[in-house]
Coordinates of C-alpha atoms in Angstrom, one line a residue:
X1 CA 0.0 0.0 0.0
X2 CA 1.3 3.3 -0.9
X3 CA 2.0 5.3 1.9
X4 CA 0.8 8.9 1.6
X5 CA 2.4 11.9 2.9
X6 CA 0.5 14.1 5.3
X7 CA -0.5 17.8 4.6
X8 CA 0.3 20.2 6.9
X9 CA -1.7 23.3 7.7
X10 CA 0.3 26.1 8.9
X11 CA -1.5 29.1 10.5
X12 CA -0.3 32.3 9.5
X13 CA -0.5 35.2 12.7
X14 CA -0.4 39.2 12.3
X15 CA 0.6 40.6 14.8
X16 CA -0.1 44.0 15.1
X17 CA 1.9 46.4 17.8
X18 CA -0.8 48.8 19.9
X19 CA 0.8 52.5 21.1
X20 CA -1.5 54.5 23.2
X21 CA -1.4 58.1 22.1
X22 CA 1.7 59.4 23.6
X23 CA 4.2 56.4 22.2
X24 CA 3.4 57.1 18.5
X25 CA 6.2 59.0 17.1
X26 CA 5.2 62.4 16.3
X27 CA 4.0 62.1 12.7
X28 CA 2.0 58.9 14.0
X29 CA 0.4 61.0 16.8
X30 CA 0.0 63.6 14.4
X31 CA -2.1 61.3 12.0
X32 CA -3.6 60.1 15.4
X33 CA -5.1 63.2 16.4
X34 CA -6.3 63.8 13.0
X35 CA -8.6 60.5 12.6
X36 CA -10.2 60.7 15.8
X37 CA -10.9 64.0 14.8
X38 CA -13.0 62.6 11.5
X39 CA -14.5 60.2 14.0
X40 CA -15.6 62.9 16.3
X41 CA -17.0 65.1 13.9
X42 CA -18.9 62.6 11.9
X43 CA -20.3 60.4 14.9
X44 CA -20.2 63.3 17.5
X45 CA -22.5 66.0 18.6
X46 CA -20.6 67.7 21.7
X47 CA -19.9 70.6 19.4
X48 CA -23.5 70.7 18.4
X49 CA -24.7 70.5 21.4
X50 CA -22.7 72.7 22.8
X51 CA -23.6 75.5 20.3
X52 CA -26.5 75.2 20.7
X53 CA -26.7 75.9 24.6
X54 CA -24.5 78.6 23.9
X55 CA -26.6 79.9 21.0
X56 CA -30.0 79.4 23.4
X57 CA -28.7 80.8 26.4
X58 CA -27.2 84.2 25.2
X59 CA -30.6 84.6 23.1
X60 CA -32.6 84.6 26.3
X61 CA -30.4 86.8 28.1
X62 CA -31.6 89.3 24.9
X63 CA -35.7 88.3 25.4
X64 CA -35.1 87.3 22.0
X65 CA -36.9 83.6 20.6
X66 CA -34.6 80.3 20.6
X67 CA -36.7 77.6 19.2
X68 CA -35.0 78.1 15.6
X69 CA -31.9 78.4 15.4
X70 CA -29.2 78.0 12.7
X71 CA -25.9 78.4 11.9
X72 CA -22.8 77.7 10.0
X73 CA -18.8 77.9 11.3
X74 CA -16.7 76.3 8.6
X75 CA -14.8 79.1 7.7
X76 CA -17.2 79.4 4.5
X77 CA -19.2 81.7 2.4
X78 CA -22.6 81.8 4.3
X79 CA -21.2 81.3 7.5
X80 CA -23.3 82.9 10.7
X81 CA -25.5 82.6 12.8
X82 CA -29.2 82.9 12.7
X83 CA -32.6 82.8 15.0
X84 CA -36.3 83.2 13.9
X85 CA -39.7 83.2 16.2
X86 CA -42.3 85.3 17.6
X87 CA -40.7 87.9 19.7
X88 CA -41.9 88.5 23.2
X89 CA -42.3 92.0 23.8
X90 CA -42.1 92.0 27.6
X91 CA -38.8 90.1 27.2
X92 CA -37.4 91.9 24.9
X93 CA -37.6 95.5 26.4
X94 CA -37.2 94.0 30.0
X95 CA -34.1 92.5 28.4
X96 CA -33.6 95.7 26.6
X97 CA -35.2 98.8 28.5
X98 CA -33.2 101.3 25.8
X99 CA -35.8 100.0 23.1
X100 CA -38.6 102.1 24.9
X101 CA -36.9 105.1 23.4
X102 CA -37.8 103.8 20.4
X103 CA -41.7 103.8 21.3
X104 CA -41.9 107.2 23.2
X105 CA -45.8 107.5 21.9
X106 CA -47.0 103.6 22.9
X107 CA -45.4 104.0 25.9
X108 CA -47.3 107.0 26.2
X109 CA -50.4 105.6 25.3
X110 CA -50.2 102.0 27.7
X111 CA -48.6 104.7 30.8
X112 CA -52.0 106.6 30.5
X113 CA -54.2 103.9 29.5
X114 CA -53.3 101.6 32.1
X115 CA -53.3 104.3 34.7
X116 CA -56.8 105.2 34.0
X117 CA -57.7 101.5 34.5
X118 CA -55.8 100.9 37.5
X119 CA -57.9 103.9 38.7
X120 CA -60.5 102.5 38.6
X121 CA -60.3 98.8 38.8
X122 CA -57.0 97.6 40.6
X123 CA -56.9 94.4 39.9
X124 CA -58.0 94.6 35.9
X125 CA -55.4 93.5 33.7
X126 CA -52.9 96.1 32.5
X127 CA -52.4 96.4 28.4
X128 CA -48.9 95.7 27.5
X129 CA -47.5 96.6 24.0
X130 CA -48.6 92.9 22.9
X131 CA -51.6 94.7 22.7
X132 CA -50.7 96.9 20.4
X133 CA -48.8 94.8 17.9
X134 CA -47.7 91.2 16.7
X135 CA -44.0 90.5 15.5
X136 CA -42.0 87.4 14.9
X137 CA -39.0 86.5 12.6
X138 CA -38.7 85.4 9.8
X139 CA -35.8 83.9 7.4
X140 CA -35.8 85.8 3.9
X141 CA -33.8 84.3 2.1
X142 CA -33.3 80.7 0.7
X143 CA -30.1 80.5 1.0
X144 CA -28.1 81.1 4.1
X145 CA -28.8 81.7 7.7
X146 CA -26.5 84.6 9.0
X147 CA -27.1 88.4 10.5
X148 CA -28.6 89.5 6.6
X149 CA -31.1 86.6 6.7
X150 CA -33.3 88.0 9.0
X151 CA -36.5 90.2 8.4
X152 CA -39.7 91.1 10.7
X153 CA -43.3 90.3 9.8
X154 CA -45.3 92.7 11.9
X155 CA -48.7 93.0 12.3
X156 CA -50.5 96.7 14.0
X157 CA -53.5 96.4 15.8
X158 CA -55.2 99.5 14.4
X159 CA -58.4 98.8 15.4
X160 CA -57.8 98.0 18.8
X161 CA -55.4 101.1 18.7
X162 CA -58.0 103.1 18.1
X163 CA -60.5 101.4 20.2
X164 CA -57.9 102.2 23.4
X165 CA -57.9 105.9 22.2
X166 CA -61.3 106.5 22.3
X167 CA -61.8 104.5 25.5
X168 CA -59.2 106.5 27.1
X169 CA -60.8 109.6 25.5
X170 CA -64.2 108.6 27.4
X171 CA -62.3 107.7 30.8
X172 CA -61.1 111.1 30.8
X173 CA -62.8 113.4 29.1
X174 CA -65.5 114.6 31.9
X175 CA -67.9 116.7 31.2
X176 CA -68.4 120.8 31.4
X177 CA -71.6 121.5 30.7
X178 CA -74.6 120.4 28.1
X179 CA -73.5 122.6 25.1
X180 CA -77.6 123.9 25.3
X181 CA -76.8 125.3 28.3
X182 CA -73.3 127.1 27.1
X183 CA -73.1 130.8 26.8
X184 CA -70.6 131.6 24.3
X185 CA -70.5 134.8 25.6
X186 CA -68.8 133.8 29.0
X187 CA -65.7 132.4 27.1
X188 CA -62.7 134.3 25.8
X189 CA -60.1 133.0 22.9
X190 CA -56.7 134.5 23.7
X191 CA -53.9 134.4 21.5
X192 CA -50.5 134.0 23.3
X193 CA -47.5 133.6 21.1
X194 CA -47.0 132.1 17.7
X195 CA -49.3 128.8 17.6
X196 CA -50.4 128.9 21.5
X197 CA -53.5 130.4 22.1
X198 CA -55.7 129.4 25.9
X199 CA -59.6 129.3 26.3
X200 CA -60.9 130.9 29.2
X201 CA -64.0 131.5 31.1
X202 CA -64.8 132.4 34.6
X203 CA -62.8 128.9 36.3
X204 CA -61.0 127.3 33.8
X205 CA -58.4 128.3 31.8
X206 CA -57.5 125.5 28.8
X207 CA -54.0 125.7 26.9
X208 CA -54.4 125.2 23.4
X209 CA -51.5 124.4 20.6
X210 CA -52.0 124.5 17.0
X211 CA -50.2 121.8 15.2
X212 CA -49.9 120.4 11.6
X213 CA -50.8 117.0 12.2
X214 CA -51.2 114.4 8.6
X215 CA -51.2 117.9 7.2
X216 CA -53.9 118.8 8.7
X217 CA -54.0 122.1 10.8
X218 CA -55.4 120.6 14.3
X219 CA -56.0 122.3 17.9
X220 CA -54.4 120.6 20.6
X221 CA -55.5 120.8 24.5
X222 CA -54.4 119.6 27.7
X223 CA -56.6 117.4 29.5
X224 CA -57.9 118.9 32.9
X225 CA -60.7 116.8 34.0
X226 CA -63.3 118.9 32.0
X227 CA -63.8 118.8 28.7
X228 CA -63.7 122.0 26.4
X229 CA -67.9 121.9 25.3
X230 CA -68.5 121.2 21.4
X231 CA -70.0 124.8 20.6
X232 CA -66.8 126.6 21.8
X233 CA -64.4 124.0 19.9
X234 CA -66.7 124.7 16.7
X235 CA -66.1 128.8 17.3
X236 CA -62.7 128.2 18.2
X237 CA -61.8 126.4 14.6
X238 CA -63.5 129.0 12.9
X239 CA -61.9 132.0 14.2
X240 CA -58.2 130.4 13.8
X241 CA -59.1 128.7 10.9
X242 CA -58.3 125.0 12.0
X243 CA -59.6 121.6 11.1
X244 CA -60.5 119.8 14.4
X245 CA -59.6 119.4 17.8
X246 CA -58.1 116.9 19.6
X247 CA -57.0 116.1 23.3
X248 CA -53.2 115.5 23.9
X249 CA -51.0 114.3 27.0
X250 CA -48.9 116.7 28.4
X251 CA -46.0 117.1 25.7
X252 CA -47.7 114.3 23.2
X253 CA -50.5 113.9 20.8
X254 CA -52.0 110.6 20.0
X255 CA -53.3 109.2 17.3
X256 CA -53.5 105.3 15.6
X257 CA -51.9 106.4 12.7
X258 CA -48.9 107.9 14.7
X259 CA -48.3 104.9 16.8
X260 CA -48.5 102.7 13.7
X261 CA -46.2 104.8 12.1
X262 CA -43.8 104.6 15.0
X263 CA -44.3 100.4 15.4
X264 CA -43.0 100.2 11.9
X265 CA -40.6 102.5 12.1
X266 CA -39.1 100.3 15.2
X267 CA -38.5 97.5 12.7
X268 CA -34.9 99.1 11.3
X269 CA -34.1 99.1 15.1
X270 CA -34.7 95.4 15.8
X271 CA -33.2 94.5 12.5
X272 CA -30.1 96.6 13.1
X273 CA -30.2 95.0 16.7
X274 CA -30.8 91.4 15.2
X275 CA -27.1 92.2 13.1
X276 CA -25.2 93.0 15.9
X277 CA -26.4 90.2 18.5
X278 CA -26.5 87.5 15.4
X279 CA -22.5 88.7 14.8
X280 CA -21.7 88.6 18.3
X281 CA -23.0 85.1 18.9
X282 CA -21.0 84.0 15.9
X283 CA -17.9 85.2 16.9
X284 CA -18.4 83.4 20.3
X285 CA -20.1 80.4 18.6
X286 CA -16.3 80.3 16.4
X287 CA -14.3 80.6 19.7
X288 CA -16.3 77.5 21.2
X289 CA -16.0 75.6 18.2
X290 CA -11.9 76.1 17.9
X291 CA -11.7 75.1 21.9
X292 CA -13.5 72.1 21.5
X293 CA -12.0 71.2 17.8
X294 CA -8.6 72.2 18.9
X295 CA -5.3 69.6 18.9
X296 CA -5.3 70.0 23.2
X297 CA -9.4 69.2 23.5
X298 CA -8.8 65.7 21.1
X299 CA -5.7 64.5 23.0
X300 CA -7.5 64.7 26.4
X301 CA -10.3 63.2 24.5
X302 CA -8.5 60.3 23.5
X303 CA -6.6 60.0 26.8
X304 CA -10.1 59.9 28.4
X305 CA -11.2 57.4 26.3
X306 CA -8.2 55.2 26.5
X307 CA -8.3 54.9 22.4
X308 CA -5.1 52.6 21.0
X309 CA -3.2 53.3 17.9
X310 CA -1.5 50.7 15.3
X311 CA 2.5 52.4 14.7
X312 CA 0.9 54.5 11.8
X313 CA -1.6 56.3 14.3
X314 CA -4.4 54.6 12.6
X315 CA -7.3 53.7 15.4
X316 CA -7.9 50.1 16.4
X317 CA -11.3 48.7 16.8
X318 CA -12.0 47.5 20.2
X319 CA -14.8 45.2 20.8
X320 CA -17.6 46.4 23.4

């Protein structure tokens, strides 16, 4: 019988050396650094996440809406930073008290109204400038999100405007006496100086300003408590030749068409504000982003995590 030979199998081994971190030469740890980096970014969301806190937290401090925010920091065309949302007016001008400036004539208006209220009625609910208006941002372009990407849809209570104005005309406006029982006779039209003129009669004494207002030549009074009767406005207007009359708050006139006017006028403050708070969140969202994507934040990464490196700083796989 023929003998037959036997077959050997011989099992080949790789053996493959493992470095931690700070044995690789320093091209190796080099490369090291640099492919957990992919890793981190691709798989990771620390940076995200940590953006986004930033970016959320800073926007609250401002009163300003953080349920939409976007950016980009890659060092790109269309990088920035951008938020959209309905703005809360009480947070925003608690946040930002120099804005009132802004809205000298409905602060005027809710001062007075609510005042007149609270008169009254303590405990009614005071009229904020919510009241008054409805805005939110919006992105307007399709592009990018960044400081120019930002515009404000507003919408101006007119009616209710005007429904406040006359209420607070009717709070306010007392009453002289039935015009059937005036005698014109008793009153006196004095002319002052240039467009002030005062209406008088035995107790009162009204100042009166003559104003262009909508290009309209108006009569202006202070509110005392007693109203100026309808048949001595009417004699009034005739004799100086003006349009109407109108109450108005010691060194402001009010009117719906003003206080729109003034609302939408406020949007190329917001906006301009928008720019600077949307370039100053960049540049800190770009300073967070470099600390946390720097060389020193992935090597105490990797030292945290205990990762192991073949000799070319490649990463080895370790089973869970």
């Amino acid at each position: 019988m023929k003998e037959l030979n036997p077959i050997i199998n011989i099992e080949e081994k790789e053996f493959i050396q493992i470095f931690k971190l700070n044995d690789l030469s320093p091209s190796a740890k080099k490369n090291a650094i640099e492919n957990y980096r992919d890793l981190f970014h691709k798989y990771g969301y620390e940076i995200r996440d940590s953006l986004r806190y930033f970016f959320s937290e800073m926007l609250k401090e401002h009163g300003l809406p953080d349920e939409d925010i976007r950016w980009s920091l890659s060092y790109s065309q269309g990088d920035g930073m951008a938020f959209y949302g309905n703005i809360e007016f009480e947070k925003l001008l608690s946040a930002h008290p120099e804005l009132k400036e802004s809205l000298p004539n409905c602060m005027k208006l809710l001062e007075i109204y609510n005042y007149q209220r609270l008169t009254r009625d303590k405990d009614t609910p005071v009229r904020t400038i919510e009241h008054l208006c409805y805005m939110s941002i919006f992105k307007s372009n399709h592009f990018y999100d960044h400081e120019r990407s930002m515009g404000l849809s507003i919408d101006v209570y007119e009616s209710d405007i005007e429904c406040y104005l006359d209420e607070l005309n009717e709070q306010i406006k007392g009453s002289f006496m039935p015009d059937d029982e005036v005698n014109l006779t008793d009153w006196e039209f004095k002319h002052v100086e240039g467009n002030k003129w005062t209406i008088e009669n035995e107790t009162h004494v009204w100042e009166v300003t003559i104003a262009t207002i909508d290009g309209d030549e108006i009569a202006q009074y202070e509110d005392e408590g007693t109203n100026i009767p309808d048949s001595v406005k009417k004699v009034f207007n005739e004799k100086t030749n003006t349009k109407s009359f109108h109450r108005y708050y010691p060194g402001i006139y009010l009117s719906a068409s003003m206080i729109e006017k003034e609302i939408m006028e406020f949007e190329k403050v917001l906006l301009k504000m928008f720019v600077n708070i949307s370039s100053e969140l960049e540049s800190g969202g770009y300073k967070i982003y470099e600390s946390m994507d720097s060389d020193e934040a992935m090597t105490e990464r990797i030292m945290e995590l205990d990762i192991r490196f073949d000799i070319a700083g490649d990463i080895i796989p370790t089973k869970c």
